[in-house]
């Protein structure tokens, strides 16, 4: 399946619906083609604008979808409208379903380790029983919390761990720009992996530690506002957004 790419301030977004994004991924999984999926929101586009070297990292992904109503709005202002917002959390669930139906092992990398959670179980490990209930036949073949070092020997250990698990689908949930940089730097060292997803805080959502906004907020394009209400410290990050819309 060919996807049309739309340039939004230098980032090449795929002009796809959620269903199209999922079939693109499934076709490539079946064909054994490597696919990195990034889900930039306006903050990530703004990071590229402020540090041009990040463009190469972001644009290296085979599928870039707009996780944020702000990117979709910008596409309309630029008169090159994207079809819709493709929320990373939801696309991640579609990929889990693809993995389960095609018998592909999943590895979850990222999120808090056992010492940082109330239950004493890492966030990635908390996801396992939830996924097993929701996606029949899914095989989560390994997990690694996101608070290890991302370079040197500790990172070699992470790579070995993923390779030994035989995983073909890898969730990298470290937040931006850590996760995109990690995938970009390490993808050549992971010969089994066919799908990489850079998915920020999605393990926190799957595990039930963080709630998504109520449906009405999502429908009105106000999910970002709900997140701001829940986590007021995000204001520092969000202050960058007017720059994204109006230029520097
Ligand atoms: N995180 C991590 N390692 C780090 C820093 C962050 O695993 O060194 C995790 C953190 O626990 C959270 C996610 O990365 O689950 C970042 O979530 P956030 O909501 O900030 O990311 P966004 O989805 O907004 O990019």
Short mmCIF file of N, CA and C and ligand atoms in Angstrom, two decimals, residues 41 110-112 145-147 150 173-176 178-179 199-202 204 227 234 237, ligand 1:
data_model
loop_
_atom_site.label_atom_id
_atom_site.label_comp_id
_atom_site.label_asym_id
_atom_site.label_seq_id
_atom_site.Cartn_x
_atom_site.Cartn_y
_atom_site.Cartn_z
N UNK A 41 3.64 14.74 17.87
CA UNK A 41 2.66 15.80 18.14
C UNK A 41 3.37 17.12 17.86
N UNK A 110 10.35 0.42 28.24
CA UNK A 110 10.00 1.76 28.69
C UNK A 110 9.11 1.73 29.92
N UNK A 111 8.89 2.89 30.48
CA UNK A 111 8.04 3.02 31.66
C UNK A 111 8.81 2.80 32.95
N UNK A 112 8.10 3.06 34.04
CA UNK A 112 8.75 3.02 35.35
C UNK A 112 9.17 1.62 35.76
N UNK A 145 12.34 -2.01 31.77
CA UNK A 145 11.87 -0.68 32.16
C UNK A 145 12.70 0.38 31.45
N UNK A 146 12.21 1.62 31.46
CA UNK A 146 12.86 2.68 30.68
C UNK A 146 13.86 3.51 31.47
N UNK A 147 14.20 3.08 32.68
CA UNK A 147 15.09 3.92 33.50
C UNK A 147 16.52 3.40 33.56
N UNK A 150 20.77 4.49 28.42
CA UNK A 150 20.42 4.26 27.01
C UNK A 150 21.66 4.14 26.14
N UNK A 173 8.92 3.04 24.70
CA UNK A 173 8.05 4.04 25.33
C UNK A 173 8.84 4.85 26.35
N UNK A 174 9.69 5.73 25.85
CA UNK A 174 10.60 6.49 26.71
C UNK A 174 10.27 7.98 26.71
N UNK A 175 9.29 8.38 25.90
CA UNK A 175 9.01 9.80 25.71
C UNK A 175 9.92 10.36 24.62
N UNK A 176 9.50 11.50 24.04
CA UNK A 176 10.28 12.13 22.97
C UNK A 176 11.27 13.12 23.57
N UNK A 178 13.77 10.93 23.40
CA UNK A 178 14.59 9.75 23.76
C UNK A 178 14.27 8.55 22.88
N UNK A 179 12.96 8.26 22.74
CA UNK A 179 12.58 7.01 22.05
C UNK A 179 12.94 7.04 20.56
N UNK A 199 6.33 5.25 21.43
CA UNK A 199 4.97 5.53 21.90
C UNK A 199 4.85 6.23 23.25
N UNK A 200 5.83 7.05 23.60
CA UNK A 200 5.69 7.91 24.79
C UNK A 200 5.11 7.23 26.01
N UNK A 201 4.09 7.85 26.58
CA UNK A 201 3.51 7.35 27.83
C UNK A 201 2.43 6.30 27.65
N UNK A 202 2.41 5.60 26.51
CA UNK A 202 1.26 4.71 26.27
C UNK A 202 1.22 3.51 27.22
N UNK A 204 1.78 3.62 30.29
CA UNK A 204 1.09 4.13 31.49
C UNK A 204 -0.43 4.06 31.28
N UNK A 227 -5.10 16.72 29.51
CA UNK A 227 -3.80 16.29 30.05
C UNK A 227 -3.15 17.42 30.86
N UNK A 234 2.96 20.07 32.68
CA UNK A 234 3.14 20.01 31.23
C UNK A 234 3.11 21.41 30.61
N UNK A 237 6.15 22.47 28.62
CA UNK A 237 6.26 21.87 27.29
C UNK A 237 5.26 22.52 26.34
N1 LIG B 1 10.29 7.29 30.55
C1 LIG B 1 11.17 6.23 30.53
N2 LIG B 1 12.51 6.49 30.67
C2 LIG B 1 13.00 7.74 30.83
C3 LIG B 1 12.08 8.82 30.82
C4 LIG B 1 10.73 8.56 30.68
O1 LIG B 1 10.76 5.08 30.38
O2 LIG B 1 14.22 7.88 30.94
C5 LIG B 1 8.85 7.00 30.38
C6 LIG B 1 7.95 7.55 31.46
O3 LIG B 1 7.87 6.62 32.52
C7 LIG B 1 6.64 7.69 30.69
C8 LIG B 1 7.09 7.99 29.27
O4 LIG B 1 8.47 7.63 29.20
O5 LIG B 1 5.97 6.45 30.69
C9 LIG B 1 6.97 9.45 28.85
O6 LIG B 1 5.68 9.82 28.97
P1 LIG B 1 5.13 11.24 28.48
O7 LIG B 1 3.68 11.24 28.74
O8 LIG B 1 5.98 12.34 29.03
O9 LIG B 1 5.47 11.14 26.94
P2 LIG B 1 4.65 11.64 25.72
O10 LIG B 1 3.67 10.55 25.43
O11 LIG B 1 4.01 12.95 26.08
O12 LIG B 1 5.77 11.76 24.71
#
